[in-house]
Amino acid sequence: MPAASYDCTRCGACCFNPPENVAEGFVGYIEVEPRDSLRRRPELLARYVREHEGTLHLRLLADGRCMALSGSAGRKVSCRIYHVRPSPCRRVSAGSELCQRYRREQGVAQAR
Ligand code: SF4
Ligand code: SF4
């Protein structure tokens, strides 16, 4: 399946805390790694990042979505901090097994 058929702007599934984390009570989903440029943006850190168990993570809303995700998952989404999004956000490639798992978990239809 070509990655081009997975349109991230109509998805956003990997921007939600996965069910296995929720089940175990983990609220730290995406870590902001030491070299991430987001670390050097104090105004964005204050808004979108929190410390959890000694490390920095993206803040999540009550429904598990990353606070930086705008729009409606599975329909139309965008990342408010796209150009400085943390490293883990960049590691999920569209169409990969992980991507497909996230889409299944969040009820986003599989690409055709
Ligand atoms: S789950 Fe896949 S298609 Fe959806 S936003 Fe993430 S990488 Fe893109
Ligand atoms: S920072 Fe952007 S790409 Fe990363 S989880 Fe949040 S909304 Fe998604």
XYZ file of C-alpha atoms and ligand atoms in Angstrom:
128
model
C 0.000 0.000 0.000
C 1.680 3.250 -1.025
C 2.160 5.741 1.792
C 0.610 8.424 -0.402
C -2.818 6.873 0.186
C -2.496 7.627 3.910
C -3.352 11.273 4.240
C -2.217 12.570 7.630
C -4.206 15.774 7.190
C -7.371 13.646 7.277
C -6.277 11.387 10.108
C -4.477 12.427 13.324
C -4.781 8.970 14.914
C -1.160 8.900 16.098
C -1.752 12.152 17.993
C -3.915 10.370 20.596
C -2.748 8.513 23.690
C -3.111 4.836 22.667
C -5.664 2.636 24.471
C -2.975 0.504 26.128
C -1.525 3.635 27.746
C -4.958 4.794 28.834
C -5.690 1.359 30.326
C -2.523 1.547 32.385
C -3.111 5.146 33.407
C -0.136 6.552 31.486
C -0.666 10.205 30.687
C 2.849 10.742 29.373
C 2.555 9.795 25.716
C 4.943 11.701 23.459
C 8.203 12.698 25.015
C 9.961 15.921 24.075
C 13.518 14.720 23.676
C 16.538 16.730 24.826
C 17.607 17.742 21.315
C 14.134 18.658 20.067
C 13.903 22.282 18.960
C 10.634 22.588 20.882
C 12.795 22.656 24.012
C 14.077 26.036 22.921
C 10.607 27.572 22.539
C 9.564 28.572 26.063
C 6.236 30.032 24.965
C 5.285 26.722 23.315
C 6.638 24.644 26.177
C 4.434 26.524 28.593
C 1.360 25.853 26.490
C 1.824 22.361 25.069
C 4.254 20.535 27.336
C 4.174 19.231 30.893
C 6.618 17.411 33.069
C 5.692 13.838 33.857
C 7.874 11.578 36.003
C 10.928 13.712 35.388
C 10.607 14.028 31.627
C 8.798 16.439 29.334
C 5.745 15.220 27.451
C 3.160 16.800 25.223
C 0.062 17.773 27.156
C -3.035 15.687 26.496
C -6.650 16.747 26.645
C -9.227 14.671 28.526
C -10.006 12.590 25.430
C -6.327 11.680 25.059
C -5.561 13.925 22.134
C -2.384 15.953 22.009
C -3.155 19.526 22.887
C -1.401 20.685 19.720
C -3.780 18.769 17.460
C -6.364 20.953 15.834
C -9.439 19.751 13.961
C -11.436 16.539 13.932
C -9.631 13.168 13.816
C -10.413 11.144 10.730
C -11.777 14.203 8.949
C -9.463 17.209 8.873
C -6.584 17.875 11.257
C -3.420 19.887 11.616
C -0.599 20.227 14.114
C -0.254 23.642 15.704
C 3.460 23.086 16.295
C 4.221 21.118 13.152
C 7.613 22.708 12.436
C 8.889 22.060 15.947
C 7.003 18.843 16.725
C 9.027 16.439 18.868
C 11.079 13.570 17.462
C 8.575 10.792 18.290
C 5.970 12.542 16.132
C 8.361 12.339 13.191
C 9.015 8.615 13.581
C 5.549 7.363 12.686
C 5.498 6.958 8.944
C 2.225 7.049 7.110
C 1.199 3.590 5.986
C 3.520 1.756 8.398
C 2.211 -1.026 10.647
C 2.283 1.336 13.607
C 0.315 3.934 11.676
C -2.277 1.345 10.699
C -2.565 0.192 14.312
C -3.123 3.750 15.507
C -5.772 4.236 12.861
C -7.578 1.055 13.890
C -7.419 2.036 17.559
C -8.875 5.476 16.905
C -11.497 4.224 14.471
C -10.031 5.998 11.470
C -10.862 4.058 8.331
C -8.013 2.254 6.635
C -6.704 3.879 3.482
C -7.755 2.324 0.189
S -1.724 7.495 12.044
Fe -0.620 7.423 10.087
S -1.915 8.472 8.561
Fe -2.632 9.004 10.648
S -1.608 10.959 11.097
Fe -0.363 9.300 11.959
S 1.134 8.763 10.358
Fe -0.485 9.999 9.392
S 2.803 17.619 18.305
Fe 1.610 17.590 16.455
S 2.247 15.717 15.370
Fe 2.895 15.519 17.522
S 1.222 14.410 18.561
Fe 0.854 16.634 18.791
S -0.504 17.191 17.092
Fe 0.436 15.210 16.614
